Amino acid sequence: MGYIKKEIQNLIKDMDETFTISLGVRNWLRKSIYPKHNLILKSKDGYCCTNCKKTFHSTARAGEYLTCPKCKETLLVRMKTLQYQIFKDDFRILDYINGYFVLRGFEVLSTYNNNQIAHRYQEYQRLVISKDNIYLLASNVFKNYMGYPSVAYNEKHIRWRVLGGQYRWHMSRGCIYWGELERDLIDTPYYYCPIEREFKPYASEDIERLLQRVLDNPTSFELLSKLGLTNLAIHCDRFVNKGSFENRFGVTKDYLPFMVKHNITYHELEVLQVIKHMNIKIIRKLSELHNFTELSKYLDMEKALDNGLNKNNEHLYRDYLDFAERLHLNMKDKRVLYPKDIVKSHDELMRQVETIENQEIIEKIKTRYEELKDLSYKDDKYIIYPVPTMSDLIKESEVQNICIRSYNERYANGETNLFFMRNLKNITKPLVAIEVRDKRIIQSRGKGNDDPTRLQKAFIAKWENEVLKGSVLYA
């Protein structure tokens, strides 16, 4: 719990006096949320949808999901003898008040009891977004029992409190009702900003960061939207330079029709700025590379594509160039920059670099482990922990046939962060290696650079949400 600044205290008072649940919200709930909180009841006479009352035939079993042929809702199948069932969903209302965007978080609780369905909802959270900060407010009805959040319906709201960064993973990600926003933005600099149109596809993501950009850059956001560059509009904070088109976008105005036609993304624009070639296929291939900026310092990127560079070997290529530079090779020599066999060349340079590794790096890696060990995480099947020693890096590379040992110096010097994921049943056996940098997971690799399995990816995502997003690595 944190101290609430005076300006936020005053805002809370204004919000409590102003905010309501309008008829528009209630109608939206009836159309968007409530229909999903229904069942398909199975009996000897057939299947009956509690949403539209349609009776039909099927072979679905109780416990499976089935799409009703009339209302098209996909609902849980239960036996008609069912007495009780509950449903929960989150939704949010986006408001604007006193220079702040506010995302109000609600939980909907629907109860099926003896053929009757009752709905109720409770506001438990407010995300207050200013130009400089984001405050997560929680009502006293929001509870957190040993890491399990819940909403108490038997209590009345009394007060709001500020939650710290470690609670950010509790933020509601429910669907958003936008209907109040246009009214709120009358006579503000944001009235002509098409916020709903541009941000609706990103509603389930970190939309608070996008709204923060608009608060600080409404003119840039409006301009990009009017030009038809909607994928660039979400990065409006990066197009605030005044003057010519080239000064703002890094390319001349001749490129505008091409940019609009393909509605290019920010990463695609970064590629276009470098290659100056209006070929969308090449641009999109290159924009898939996480290391495009680093690689383009040395390479003709189109030539590198022809030489075999792709998103699967880009990390290998980047490491190869890093080795070449550390070994003081000629970084203008085409034979160095475009090797015939990148894997063989990478391994050869890595062996050369390993001969110059020293005890200082070994000790620094041990220190990094001590610094990061609080970010370890496990459940009943998997565990993630930071790389402990140089020998562990070498073993991971040899067993998994990946190049993680080449990251030793960057890891030791704090330029990147490396973690191992293991199965608790065999914690010594390499499974997945993970790199975290620039407030995100850069890569996660299994044996032979394979992607993790679906279950492994789910555990990594859970670790990111519950541990990393509240840590210094994401600060």
CSV table of N, CA and C in Angstrom, one decimal, residues 24-25 34 84 87-88 108 114 198 202 205 225 227 256 270-271 273 309 372 382 401 407 419 423:
chain,number,residue,atom,x,y,z
A,24,GLY,N,-26.0,3.1,-21.1
A,24,GLY,CA,-25.2,2.6,-22.2
A,24,GLY,C,-24.4,1.4,-21.7
A,25,VAL,N,-23.8,1.5,-20.5
A,25,VAL,CA,-22.9,0.4,-20.0
A,25,VAL,C,-23.8,-0.8,-19.7
A,34,TYR,N,-23.1,-10.7,-20.5
A,34,TYR,CA,-24.1,-11.6,-20.0
A,34,TYR,C,-24.4,-12.8,-20.8
A,84,TYR,N,-26.3,-25.5,-9.4
A,84,TYR,CA,-25.6,-24.2,-9.1
A,84,TYR,C,-24.4,-24.1,-10.0
A,87,PHE,N,-20.2,-17.8,-12.9
A,87,PHE,CA,-19.4,-17.3,-14.0
A,87,PHE,C,-18.8,-16.0,-13.5
A,88,LYS,N,-17.5,-15.7,-13.9
A,88,LYS,CA,-16.9,-14.5,-13.6
A,88,LYS,C,-16.2,-13.9,-14.8
A,108,VAL,N,-17.7,-9.0,-13.1
A,108,VAL,CA,-19.1,-9.5,-13.2
A,108,VAL,C,-19.2,-10.8,-12.6
A,114,ASN,N,-30.9,-23.1,-9.9
A,114,ASN,CA,-32.3,-23.6,-10.1
A,114,ASN,C,-33.0,-23.0,-11.3
A,198,GLU,N,-8.2,3.5,-32.9
A,198,GLU,CA,-6.8,3.1,-33.0
A,198,GLU,C,-6.4,2.1,-31.9
A,202,TYR,N,-5.8,-3.1,-29.3
A,202,TYR,CA,-4.7,-3.3,-28.3
A,202,TYR,C,-5.3,-3.3,-26.9
A,205,GLU,N,-3.9,-5.5,-24.2
A,205,GLU,CA,-2.5,-5.4,-23.9
A,205,GLU,C,-2.3,-4.2,-22.9
A,225,SER,N,-3.0,9.6,-37.4
A,225,SER,CA,-4.3,9.0,-37.7
A,225,SER,C,-4.9,9.5,-39.0
A,227,LEU,N,-3.4,10.9,-41.5
A,227,LEU,CA,-2.6,10.4,-42.6
A,227,LEU,C,-2.9,9.0,-43.0
A,256,LEU,N,5.6,8.5,-48.6
A,256,LEU,CA,4.3,8.5,-47.9
A,256,LEU,C,3.2,7.6,-48.5
A,270,GLU,N,11.6,1.7,-39.3
A,270,GLU,CA,13.0,1.6,-39.0
A,270,GLU,C,13.8,0.9,-40.1
A,271,VAL,N,13.2,-0.1,-40.7
A,271,VAL,CA,13.9,-0.8,-41.8
A,271,VAL,C,13.9,0.1,-43.0
A,273,GLN,N,13.9,3.3,-43.2
A,273,GLN,CA,14.9,4.3,-43.0
A,273,GLN,C,16.3,3.9,-43.4
A,309,LEU,N,20.5,-14.8,-43.9
A,309,LEU,CA,20.1,-14.3,-42.6
A,309,LEU,C,18.6,-14.4,-42.5
A,372,LEU,N,20.3,-11.8,-9.1
A,372,LEU,CA,19.1,-12.1,-9.7
A,372,LEU,C,18.3,-13.3,-9.1
A,382,TYR,N,7.7,-26.9,-13.0
A,382,TYR,CA,8.9,-26.3,-13.5
A,382,TYR,C,9.5,-25.3,-12.5
A,401,ASN,N,23.0,-27.7,-27.8
A,401,ASN,CA,23.4,-27.3,-29.1
A,401,ASN,C,22.9,-25.8,-29.5
A,407,TYR,N,27.1,-15.6,-24.6
A,407,TYR,CA,26.6,-14.4,-24.0
A,407,TYR,C,27.3,-14.2,-22.6
A,419,PHE,N,18.5,-16.8,-17.9
A,419,PHE,CA,17.8,-17.7,-17.0
A,419,PHE,C,17.7,-19.1,-17.6
A,423,ASN,N,12.8,-28.9,-15.5
A,423,ASN,CA,11.8,-29.7,-15.0
A,423,ASN,C,12.2,-30.1,-13.6
